[in-house]
C-alpha cells in the first residue's frame, strides 16, 4: 500500500500583516494540511505590479514565533 497523500498550503506573502499570516497558518493546521510553504522571490512575484513581497525566512520565523 502506498503512503497517504499530504497537502500543503502556500502562505500569502503579499501582506505586511503578521497576524493574518499566523491565522492562515493556524487555519491550515486546523483543516489538516500537512505543511505551509513560502516562495523565495523578493520582488514582483507572482505578478509584475506586486511591489510588496515578504522575504521567506523572516516571514516563516515570524509566523512560527507567535
PDB file of N, CA and C in Angstrom:
ATOM      1  N   UNK A   1       0.843  -1.181   0.000  1.00  0.00           N
ATOM      2  CA  UNK A   1       0.000   0.000   0.000  1.00  0.00           C
ATOM      3  C   UNK A   1       0.889   1.246   0.000  1.00  0.00           C
ATOM      4  N   UNK A   2       0.531   2.236  -0.750  1.00  0.00           N
ATOM      5  CA  UNK A   2       1.337   3.453  -0.860  1.00  0.00           C
ATOM      6  C   UNK A   2       1.058   4.401   0.311  1.00  0.00           C
ATOM      7  N   UNK A   3       1.955   5.369   0.474  1.00  0.00           N
ATOM      8  CA  UNK A   3       1.812   6.362   1.541  1.00  0.00           C
ATOM      9  C   UNK A   3       0.622   7.275   1.259  1.00  0.00           C
ATOM     10  N   UNK A   4       0.007   7.828   2.301  1.00  0.00           N
ATOM     11  CA  UNK A   4      -1.129   8.736   2.087  1.00  0.00           C
ATOM     12  C   UNK A   4      -0.671  10.029   1.407  1.00  0.00           C
ATOM     13  N   UNK A   5      -1.571  10.628   0.697  1.00  0.00           N
ATOM     14  CA  UNK A   5      -1.287  11.909   0.051  1.00  0.00           C
ATOM     15  C   UNK A   5      -1.317  12.994   1.112  1.00  0.00           C
ATOM     16  N   UNK A   6      -0.340  13.880   1.073  1.00  0.00           N
ATOM     17  CA  UNK A   6      -0.285  15.002   2.013  1.00  0.00           C
ATOM     18  C   UNK A   6      -0.405  16.298   1.233  1.00  0.00           C
ATOM     19  N   UNK A   7      -1.077  17.263   1.830  1.00  0.00           N
ATOM     20  CA  UNK A   7      -1.296  18.550   1.183  1.00  0.00           C
ATOM     21  C   UNK A   7      -0.661  19.667   1.987  1.00  0.00           C
ATOM     22  N   UNK A   8      -0.070  20.632   1.291  1.00  0.00           N
ATOM     23  CA  UNK A   8       0.491  21.822   1.910  1.00  0.00           C
ATOM     24  C   UNK A   8      -0.226  23.054   1.379  1.00  0.00           C
ATOM     25  N   UNK A   9      -0.005  24.171   2.036  1.00  0.00           N
ATOM     26  CA  UNK A   9      -0.650  25.422   1.658  1.00  0.00           C
ATOM     27  C   UNK A   9       0.404  26.512   1.551  1.00  0.00           C
ATOM     28  N   UNK A  10       0.380  27.290   0.479  1.00  0.00           N
ATOM     29  CA  UNK A  10       1.298  28.412   0.317  1.00  0.00           C
ATOM     30  C   UNK A  10       0.723  29.622   1.038  1.00  0.00           C
ATOM     31  N   UNK A  11       1.493  30.203   1.938  1.00  0.00           N
ATOM     32  CA  UNK A  11       1.051  31.398   2.652  1.00  0.00           C
ATOM     33  C   UNK A  11       1.146  32.617   1.748  1.00  0.00           C
ATOM     34  N   UNK A  12       0.223  33.563   1.900  1.00  0.00           N
ATOM     35  CA  UNK A  12       0.270  34.780   1.076  1.00  0.00           C
ATOM     36  C   UNK A  12       1.362  35.723   1.570  1.00  0.00           C
ATOM     37  N   UNK A  13       2.361  35.988   0.758  1.00  0.00           N
ATOM     38  CA  UNK A  13       3.457  36.867   1.139  1.00  0.00           C
ATOM     39  C   UNK A  13       3.276  38.280   0.631  1.00  0.00           C
ATOM     40  N   UNK A  14       2.091  38.601   0.199  1.00  0.00           N
ATOM     41  CA  UNK A  14       1.819  39.932  -0.339  1.00  0.00           C
ATOM     42  C   UNK A  14       1.109  40.794   0.696  1.00  0.00           C
ATOM     43  N   UNK A  15       1.274  40.494   1.968  1.00  0.00           N
ATOM     44  CA  UNK A  15       0.663  41.273   3.037  1.00  0.00           C
ATOM     45  C   UNK A  15       1.712  41.564   4.100  1.00  0.00           C
ATOM     46  N   UNK A  16       1.587  42.696   4.744  1.00  0.00           N
ATOM     47  CA  UNK A  16       2.518  43.055   5.814  1.00  0.00           C
ATOM     48  C   UNK A  16       1.900  42.807   7.183  1.00  0.00           C
ATOM     49  N   UNK A  17       0.828  42.034   7.245  1.00  0.00           N
ATOM     50  CA  UNK A  17       0.121  41.771   8.500  1.00  0.00           C
ATOM     51  C   UNK A  17       0.526  40.400   9.044  1.00  0.00           C
ATOM     52  N   UNK A  18       1.447  40.353  10.017  1.00  0.00           N
ATOM     53  CA  UNK A  18       1.874  39.057  10.541  1.00  0.00           C
ATOM     54  C   UNK A  18       0.752  38.295  11.235  1.00  0.00           C
ATOM     55  N   UNK A  19      -0.204  39.004  11.815  1.00  0.00           N
ATOM     56  CA  UNK A  19      -1.348  38.351  12.447  1.00  0.00           C
ATOM     57  C   UNK A  19      -2.177  37.580  11.444  1.00  0.00           C
ATOM     58  N   UNK A  20      -2.364  38.145  10.257  1.00  0.00           N
ATOM     59  CA  UNK A  20      -3.111  37.459   9.197  1.00  0.00           C
ATOM     60  C   UNK A  20      -2.383  36.196   8.758  1.00  0.00           C
ATOM     61  N   UNK A  21      -1.082  36.295   8.585  1.00  0.00           N
ATOM     62  CA  UNK A  21      -0.306  35.119   8.184  1.00  0.00           C
ATOM     63  C   UNK A  21      -0.402  34.026   9.237  1.00  0.00           C
ATOM     64  N   UNK A  22      -0.343  34.412  10.490  1.00  0.00           N
ATOM     65  CA  UNK A  22      -0.463  33.436  11.587  1.00  0.00           C
ATOM     66  C   UNK A  22      -1.822  32.767  11.562  1.00  0.00           C
ATOM     67  N   UNK A  23      -2.885  33.538  11.353  1.00  0.00           N
ATOM     68  CA  UNK A  23      -4.231  32.968  11.293  1.00  0.00           C
ATOM     69  C   UNK A  23      -4.396  32.009  10.117  1.00  0.00           C
ATOM     70  N   UNK A  24      -3.819  32.353   8.978  1.00  0.00           N
ATOM     71  CA  UNK A  24      -3.888  31.463   7.818  1.00  0.00           C
ATOM     72  C   UNK A  24      -3.167  30.149   8.132  1.00  0.00           C
ATOM     73  N   UNK A  25      -1.985  30.237   8.752  1.00  0.00           N
ATOM     74  CA  UNK A  25      -1.234  29.030   9.092  1.00  0.00           C
ATOM     75  C   UNK A  25      -1.984  28.180  10.110  1.00  0.00           C
ATOM     76  N   UNK A  26      -2.581  28.806  11.113  1.00  0.00           N
ATOM     77  CA  UNK A  26      -3.347  28.055  12.116  1.00  0.00           C
ATOM     78  C   UNK A  26      -4.588  27.407  11.508  1.00  0.00           C
ATOM     79  N   UNK A  27      -5.251  28.112  10.622  1.00  0.00           N
ATOM     80  CA  UNK A  27      -6.433  27.539   9.967  1.00  0.00           C
ATOM     81  C   UNK A  27      -6.041  26.360   9.083  1.00  0.00           C
ATOM     82  N   UNK A  28      -4.906  26.467   8.415  1.00  0.00           N
ATOM     83  CA  UNK A  28      -4.421  25.344   7.612  1.00  0.00           C
ATOM     84  C   UNK A  28      -4.180  24.130   8.493  1.00  0.00           C
ATOM     85  N   UNK A  29      -3.605  24.350   9.665  1.00  0.00           N
ATOM     86  CA  UNK A  29      -3.376  23.244  10.595  1.00  0.00           C
ATOM     87  C   UNK A  29      -4.697  22.641  11.078  1.00  0.00           C
ATOM     88  N   UNK A  30      -5.655  23.493  11.405  1.00  0.00           N
ATOM     89  CA  UNK A  30      -6.970  23.005  11.853  1.00  0.00           C
ATOM     90  C   UNK A  30      -7.667  22.168  10.779  1.00  0.00           C
ATOM     91  N   UNK A  31      -7.444  22.537   9.531  1.00  0.00           N
ATOM     92  CA  UNK A  31      -8.101  21.826   8.431  1.00  0.00           C
ATOM     93  C   UNK A  31      -7.329  20.602   7.949  1.00  0.00           C
ATOM     94  N   UNK A  32      -6.210  20.302   8.603  1.00  0.00           N
ATOM     95  CA  UNK A  32      -5.496  19.071   8.299  1.00  0.00           C
ATOM     96  C   UNK A  32      -4.393  19.165   7.270  1.00  0.00           C
ATOM     97  N   UNK A  33      -3.989  20.371   6.889  1.00  0.00           N
ATOM     98  CA  UNK A  33      -2.869  20.490   5.962  1.00  0.00           C
ATOM     99  C   UNK A  33      -1.604  20.008   6.651  1.00  0.00           C
ATOM    100  N   UNK A  34      -0.727  19.397   5.907  1.00  0.00           N
ATOM    101  CA  UNK A  34       0.492  18.832   6.454  1.00  0.00           C
ATOM    102  C   UNK A  34       1.594  19.873   6.620  1.00  0.00           C
ATOM    103  N   UNK A  35       1.590  20.908   5.798  1.00  0.00           N
ATOM    104  CA  UNK A  35       2.663  21.896   5.836  1.00  0.00           C
ATOM    105  C   UNK A  35       2.178  23.230   5.285  1.00  0.00           C
ATOM    106  N   UNK A  36       2.946  24.273   5.573  1.00  0.00           N
ATOM    107  CA  UNK A  36       2.751  25.574   4.919  1.00  0.00           C
ATOM    108  C   UNK A  36       4.060  25.919   4.224  1.00  0.00           C
ATOM    109  N   UNK A  37       3.926  26.641   3.128  1.00  0.00           N
ATOM    110  CA  UNK A  37       5.074  26.931   2.268  1.00  0.00           C
ATOM    111  C   UNK A  37       5.144  28.419   1.970  1.00  0.00           C
ATOM    112  N   UNK A  38       6.341  28.862   1.639  1.00  0.00           N
ATOM    113  CA  UNK A  38       6.581  30.215   1.153  1.00  0.00           C
ATOM    114  C   UNK A  38       7.457  30.133  -0.090  1.00  0.00           C
ATOM    115  N   UNK A  39       7.322  31.075  -0.988  1.00  0.00           N
ATOM    116  CA  UNK A  39       8.223  31.122  -2.132  1.00  0.00           C
ATOM    117  C   UNK A  39       9.383  32.065  -1.807  1.00  0.00           C
ATOM    118  N   UNK A  40      10.488  31.913  -2.478  1.00  0.00           N
ATOM    119  CA  UNK A  40      11.688  32.684  -2.179  1.00  0.00           C
ATOM    120  C   UNK A  40      12.005  33.659  -3.304  1.00  0.00           C
ATOM    121  N   UNK A  41      11.057  34.549  -3.580  1.00  0.00           N
ATOM    122  CA  UNK A  41      11.253  35.627  -4.543  1.00  0.00           C
ATOM    123  C   UNK A  41      11.048  36.925  -3.783  1.00  0.00           C
ATOM    124  N   UNK A  42      11.876  37.900  -4.036  1.00  0.00           N
ATOM    125  CA  UNK A  42      11.823  39.118  -3.244  1.00  0.00           C
ATOM    126  C   UNK A  42      11.125  40.291  -3.914  1.00  0.00           C
ATOM    127  N   UNK A  43      10.855  40.218  -5.192  1.00  0.00           N
ATOM    128  CA  UNK A  43      10.308  41.393  -5.861  1.00  0.00           C
ATOM    129  C   UNK A  43       9.481  40.994  -7.070  1.00  0.00           C
ATOM    130  N   UNK A  44       8.365  41.649  -7.226  1.00  0.00           N
ATOM    131  CA  UNK A  44       7.475  41.464  -8.384  1.00  0.00           C
ATOM    132  C   UNK A  44       7.054  40.017  -8.608  1.00  0.00           C
ATOM    133  N   UNK A  45       6.643  39.353  -7.560  1.00  0.00           N
ATOM    134  CA  UNK A  45       6.179  37.979  -7.720  1.00  0.00           C
ATOM    135  C   UNK A  45       4.912  37.819  -6.908  1.00  0.00           C
ATOM    136  N   UNK A  46       3.916  37.198  -7.305  1.00  0.00           N
ATOM    137  CA  UNK A  46       3.718  36.457  -8.541  1.00  0.00           C
ATOM    138  C   UNK A  46       3.252  37.316  -9.708  1.00  0.00           C
ATOM    139  N   UNK A  47       3.010  38.613  -9.457  1.00  0.00           N
ATOM    140  CA  UNK A  47       2.574  39.486 -10.546  1.00  0.00           C
ATOM    141  C   UNK A  47       3.552  40.648 -10.701  1.00  0.00           C
ATOM    142  N   UNK A  48       3.706  41.119 -11.892  1.00  0.00           N
ATOM    143  CA  UNK A  48       4.664  42.182 -12.184  1.00  0.00           C
ATOM    144  C   UNK A  48       4.376  43.464 -11.407  1.00  0.00           C
ATOM    145  N   UNK A  49       3.110  43.771 -11.152  1.00  0.00           N
ATOM    146  CA  UNK A  49       2.769  45.006 -10.447  1.00  0.00           C
ATOM    147  C   UNK A  49       2.796  44.861  -8.921  1.00  0.00           C
ATOM    148  N   UNK A  50       3.196  43.724  -8.415  1.00  0.00           N
ATOM    149  CA  UNK A  50       3.253  43.491  -6.982  1.00  0.00           C
ATOM    150  C   UNK A  50       4.600  43.967  -6.428  1.00  0.00           C
ATOM    151  N   UNK A  51       4.595  45.054  -5.662  1.00  0.00           N
ATOM    152  CA  UNK A  51       5.839  45.597  -5.121  1.00  0.00           C
ATOM    153  C   UNK A  51       6.156  45.070  -3.728  1.00  0.00           C
ATOM    154  N   UNK A  52       5.161  44.521  -3.021  1.00  0.00           N
ATOM    155  CA  UNK A  52       5.375  44.025  -1.662  1.00  0.00           C
ATOM    156  C   UNK A  52       5.424  42.506  -1.657  1.00  0.00           C
ATOM    157  N   UNK A  53       6.579  41.946  -1.359  1.00  0.00           N
ATOM    158  CA  UNK A  53       6.743  40.503  -1.192  1.00  0.00           C
ATOM    159  C   UNK A  53       7.616  40.298   0.036  1.00  0.00           C
ATOM    160  N   UNK A  54       7.107  39.602   1.027  1.00  0.00           N
ATOM    161  CA  UNK A  54       7.868  39.365   2.243  1.00  0.00           C
ATOM    162  C   UNK A  54       8.915  38.279   2.020  1.00  0.00           C
ATOM    163  N   UNK A  55      10.088  38.474   2.604  1.00  0.00           N
ATOM    164  CA  UNK A  55      11.195  37.524   2.498  1.00  0.00           C
ATOM    165  C   UNK A  55      10.829  36.242   3.252  1.00  0.00           C
ATOM    166  N   UNK A  56      11.172  35.102   2.694  1.00  0.00           N
ATOM    167  CA  UNK A  56      10.668  33.808   3.170  1.00  0.00           C
ATOM    168  C   UNK A  56      11.136  33.428   4.571  1.00  0.00           C
ATOM    169  N   UNK A  57      12.420  33.504   4.857  1.00  0.00           N
ATOM    170  CA  UNK A  57      12.921  33.036   6.153  1.00  0.00           C
ATOM    171  C   UNK A  57      12.414  33.892   7.307  1.00  0.00           C
ATOM    172  N   UNK A  58      12.449  35.208   7.151  1.00  0.00           N
ATOM    173  CA  UNK A  58      11.962  36.098   8.210  1.00  0.00           C
ATOM    174  C   UNK A  58      10.453  35.941   8.391  1.00  0.00           C
ATOM    175  N   UNK A  59       9.737  35.737   7.304  1.00  0.00           N
ATOM    176  CA  UNK A  59       8.291  35.557   7.395  1.00  0.00           C
ATOM    177  C   UNK A  59       7.944  34.273   8.130  1.00  0.00           C
ATOM    178  N   UNK A  60       8.614  33.178   7.801  1.00  0.00           N
ATOM    179  CA  UNK A  60       8.339  31.913   8.477  1.00  0.00           C
ATOM    180  C   UNK A  60       8.715  31.994   9.960  1.00  0.00           C
ATOM    181  N   UNK A  61       9.804  32.674  10.272  1.00  0.00           N
ATOM    182  CA  UNK A  61      10.193  32.856  11.667  1.00  0.00           C
ATOM    183  C   UNK A  61       9.141  33.671  12.412  1.00  0.00           C
ATOM    184  N   UNK A  62       8.609  34.682  11.768  1.00  0.00           N
ATOM    185  CA  UNK A  62       7.563  35.493  12.379  1.00  0.00           C
ATOM    186  C   UNK A  62       6.302  34.683  12.646  1.00  0.00           C
ATOM    187  N   UNK A  63       5.903  33.881  11.677  1.00  0.00           N
ATOM    188  CA  UNK A  63       4.710  33.035  11.839  1.00  0.00           C
ATOM    189  C   UNK A  63       4.925  31.999  12.943  1.00  0.00           C
ATOM    190  N   UNK A  64       6.101  31.409  12.993  1.00  0.00           N
ATOM    191  CA  UNK A  64       6.376  30.363  13.988  1.00  0.00           C
ATOM    192  C   UNK A  64       6.547  30.923  15.397  1.00  0.00           C
ATOM    193  N   UNK A  65       6.922  32.183  15.530  1.00  0.00           N
ATOM    194  CA  UNK A  65       7.212  32.766  16.835  1.00  0.00           C
ATOM    195  C   UNK A  65       5.968  33.122  17.619  1.00  0.00           C
ATOM    196  N   UNK A  66       4.839  33.267  16.986  1.00  0.00           N
ATOM    197  CA  UNK A  66       3.623  33.703  17.688  1.00  0.00           C
ATOM    198  C   UNK A  66       3.158  32.668  18.639  1.00  0.00           C
TER     199      UNK A  66
END
